[in-house]
PDB file of C-alpha atoms in Angstrom:
ATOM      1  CA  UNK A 182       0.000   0.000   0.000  1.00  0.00           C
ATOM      2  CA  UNK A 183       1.097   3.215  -0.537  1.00  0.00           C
ATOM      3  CA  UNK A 184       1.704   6.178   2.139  1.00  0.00           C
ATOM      4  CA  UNK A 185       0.891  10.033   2.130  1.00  0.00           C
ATOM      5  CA  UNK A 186       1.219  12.176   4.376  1.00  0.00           C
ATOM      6  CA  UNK A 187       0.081  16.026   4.251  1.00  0.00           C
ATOM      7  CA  UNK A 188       1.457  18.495   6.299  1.00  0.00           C
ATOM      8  CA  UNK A 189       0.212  22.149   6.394  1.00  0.00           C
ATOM      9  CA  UNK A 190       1.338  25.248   8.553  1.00  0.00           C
ATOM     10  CA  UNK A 191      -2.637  26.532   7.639  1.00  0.00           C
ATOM     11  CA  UNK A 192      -5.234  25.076   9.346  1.00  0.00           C
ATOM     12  CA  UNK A 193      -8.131  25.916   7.173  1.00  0.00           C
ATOM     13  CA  UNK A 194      -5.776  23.752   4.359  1.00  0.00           C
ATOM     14  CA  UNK A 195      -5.845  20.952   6.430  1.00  0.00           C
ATOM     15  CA  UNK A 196      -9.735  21.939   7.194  1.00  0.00           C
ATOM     16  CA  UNK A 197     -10.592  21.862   2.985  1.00  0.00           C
ATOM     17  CA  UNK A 198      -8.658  18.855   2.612  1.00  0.00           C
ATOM     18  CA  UNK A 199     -10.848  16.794   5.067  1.00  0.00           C
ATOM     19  CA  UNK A 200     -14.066  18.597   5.422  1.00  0.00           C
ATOM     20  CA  UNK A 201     -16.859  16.443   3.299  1.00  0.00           C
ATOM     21  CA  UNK A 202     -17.711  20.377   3.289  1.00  0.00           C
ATOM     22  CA  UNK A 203     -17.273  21.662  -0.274  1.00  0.00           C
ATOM     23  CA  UNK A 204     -17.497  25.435   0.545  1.00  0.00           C
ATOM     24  CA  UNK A 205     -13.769  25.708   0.501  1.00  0.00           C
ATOM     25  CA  UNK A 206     -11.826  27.988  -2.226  1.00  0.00           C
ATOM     26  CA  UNK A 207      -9.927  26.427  -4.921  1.00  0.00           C
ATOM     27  CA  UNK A 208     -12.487  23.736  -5.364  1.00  0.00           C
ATOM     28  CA  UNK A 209     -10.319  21.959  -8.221  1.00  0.00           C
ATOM     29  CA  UNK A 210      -7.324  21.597  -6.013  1.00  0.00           C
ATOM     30  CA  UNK A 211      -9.220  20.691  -2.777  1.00  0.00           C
ATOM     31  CA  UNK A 212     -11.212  18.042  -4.690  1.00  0.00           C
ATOM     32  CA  UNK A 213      -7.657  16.729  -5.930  1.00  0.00           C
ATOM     33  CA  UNK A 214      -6.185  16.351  -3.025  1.00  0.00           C
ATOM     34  CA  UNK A 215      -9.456  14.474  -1.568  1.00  0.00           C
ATOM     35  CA  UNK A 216     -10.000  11.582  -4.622  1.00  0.00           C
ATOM     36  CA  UNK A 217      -6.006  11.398  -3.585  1.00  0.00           C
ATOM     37  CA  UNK A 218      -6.751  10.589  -0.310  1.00  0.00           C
ATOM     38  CA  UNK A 219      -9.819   8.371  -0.887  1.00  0.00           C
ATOM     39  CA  UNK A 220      -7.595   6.086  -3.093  1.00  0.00           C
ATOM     40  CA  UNK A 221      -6.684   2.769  -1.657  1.00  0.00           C
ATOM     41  CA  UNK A 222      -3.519   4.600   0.537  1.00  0.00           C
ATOM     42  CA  UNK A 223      -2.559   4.981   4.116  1.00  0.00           C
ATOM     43  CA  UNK A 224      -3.064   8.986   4.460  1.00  0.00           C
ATOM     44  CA  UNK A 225      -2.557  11.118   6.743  1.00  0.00           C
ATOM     45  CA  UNK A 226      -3.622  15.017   7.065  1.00  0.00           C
ATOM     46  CA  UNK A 227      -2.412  16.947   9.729  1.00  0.00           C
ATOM     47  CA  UNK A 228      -1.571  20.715  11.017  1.00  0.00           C
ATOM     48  CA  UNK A 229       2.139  21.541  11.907  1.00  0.00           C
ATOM     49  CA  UNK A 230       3.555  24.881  13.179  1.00  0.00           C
ATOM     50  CA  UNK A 231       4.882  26.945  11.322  1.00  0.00           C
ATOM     51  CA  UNK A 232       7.919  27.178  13.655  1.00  0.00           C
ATOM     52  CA  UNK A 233       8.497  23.277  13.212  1.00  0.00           C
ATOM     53  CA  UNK A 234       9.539  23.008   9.529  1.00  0.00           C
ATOM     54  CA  UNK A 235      11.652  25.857   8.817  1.00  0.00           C
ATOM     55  CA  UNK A 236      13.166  24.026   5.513  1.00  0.00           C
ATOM     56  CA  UNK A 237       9.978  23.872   4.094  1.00  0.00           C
ATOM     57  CA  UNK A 238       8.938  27.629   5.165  1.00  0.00           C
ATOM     58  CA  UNK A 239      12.248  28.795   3.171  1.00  0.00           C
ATOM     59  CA  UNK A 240      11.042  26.605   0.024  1.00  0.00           C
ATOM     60  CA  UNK A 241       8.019  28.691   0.297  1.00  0.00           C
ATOM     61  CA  UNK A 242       9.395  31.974   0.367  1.00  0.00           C
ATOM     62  CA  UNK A 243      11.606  30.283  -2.486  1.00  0.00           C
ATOM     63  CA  UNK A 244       8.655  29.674  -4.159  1.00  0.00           C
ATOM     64  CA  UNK A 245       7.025  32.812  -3.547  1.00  0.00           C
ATOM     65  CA  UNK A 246       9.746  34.226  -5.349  1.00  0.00           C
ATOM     66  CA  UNK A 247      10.201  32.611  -8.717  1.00  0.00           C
ATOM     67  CA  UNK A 248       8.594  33.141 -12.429  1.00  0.00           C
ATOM     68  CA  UNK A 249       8.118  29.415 -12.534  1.00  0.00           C
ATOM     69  CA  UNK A 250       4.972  27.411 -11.864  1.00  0.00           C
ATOM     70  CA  UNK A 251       7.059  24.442 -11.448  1.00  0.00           C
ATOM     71  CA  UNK A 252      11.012  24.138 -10.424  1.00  0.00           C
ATOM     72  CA  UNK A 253      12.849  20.832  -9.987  1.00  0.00           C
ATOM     73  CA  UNK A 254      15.907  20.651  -8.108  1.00  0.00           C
ATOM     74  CA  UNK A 255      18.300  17.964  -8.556  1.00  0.00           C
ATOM     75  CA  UNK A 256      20.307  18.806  -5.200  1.00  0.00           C
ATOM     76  CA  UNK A 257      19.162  19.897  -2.094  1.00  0.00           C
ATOM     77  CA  UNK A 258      19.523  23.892  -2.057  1.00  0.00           C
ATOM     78  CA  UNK A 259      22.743  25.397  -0.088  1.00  0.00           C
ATOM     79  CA  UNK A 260      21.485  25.718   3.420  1.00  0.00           C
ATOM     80  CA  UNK A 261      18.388  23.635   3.318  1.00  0.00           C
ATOM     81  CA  UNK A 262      20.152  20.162   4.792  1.00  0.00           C
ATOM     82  CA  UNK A 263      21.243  23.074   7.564  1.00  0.00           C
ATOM     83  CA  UNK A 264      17.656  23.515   8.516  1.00  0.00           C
ATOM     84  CA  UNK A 265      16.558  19.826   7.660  1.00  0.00           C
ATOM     85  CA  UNK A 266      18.768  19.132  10.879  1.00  0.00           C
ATOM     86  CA  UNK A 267      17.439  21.822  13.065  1.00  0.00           C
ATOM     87  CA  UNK A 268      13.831  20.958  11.977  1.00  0.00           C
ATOM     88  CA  UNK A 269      14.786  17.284  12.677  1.00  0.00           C
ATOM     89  CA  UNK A 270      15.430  17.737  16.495  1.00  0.00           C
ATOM     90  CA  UNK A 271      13.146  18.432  19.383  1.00  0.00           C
ATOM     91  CA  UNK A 272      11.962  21.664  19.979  1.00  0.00           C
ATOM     92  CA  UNK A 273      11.843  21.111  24.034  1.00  0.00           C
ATOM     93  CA  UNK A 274      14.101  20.081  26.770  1.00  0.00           C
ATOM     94  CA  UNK A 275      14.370  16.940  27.876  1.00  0.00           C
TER      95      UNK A 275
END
């Protein structure tokens, strides 16, 4: 079986994605995401904080950023495996 698993910093994202609830902008992409998730897969939908992924919040400014709908990099970008390790570790003392 196959695995997904959806992680969003917004919680109305997370909200469209499994509300039955159809009232949710960007119907094409919500509706997406949902046959995606009713396929025969293990999936998984959940909110993170923002705080918690920095490597992915800097891939969204990234993105934010470019001319391109679509950009495929074929080596992690100078920095990111920096904050891949700090996102990695706990947050909280032990």
């Amino acid at each position: 079986a196959s695995h997904l698993l959806l992680e969003s910093d917004s919680k109305v994202v997370v909200q469209a994605c499994t509300s039955e609830d159809g009232n949710y902008g960007n119907y094409a992409l919500t509706s997406r995401i949902k046959e995606i998730l009713h396929m025969n897969w293990t999936a998984h939908v959940t909110h993170i904080y923002r705080e918690s992924s920095t490597a992915i919040h800097a891939l969204a400014i990234l993105a934010r950023s470019q001319k391109h709908v679509l950009q495929v990099h074929t080596a992690p970008l100078i920095g990111l495996v920096a904050l891949l390790d700090t996102d990695s570790r706990p947050t909280y003392a032990m």
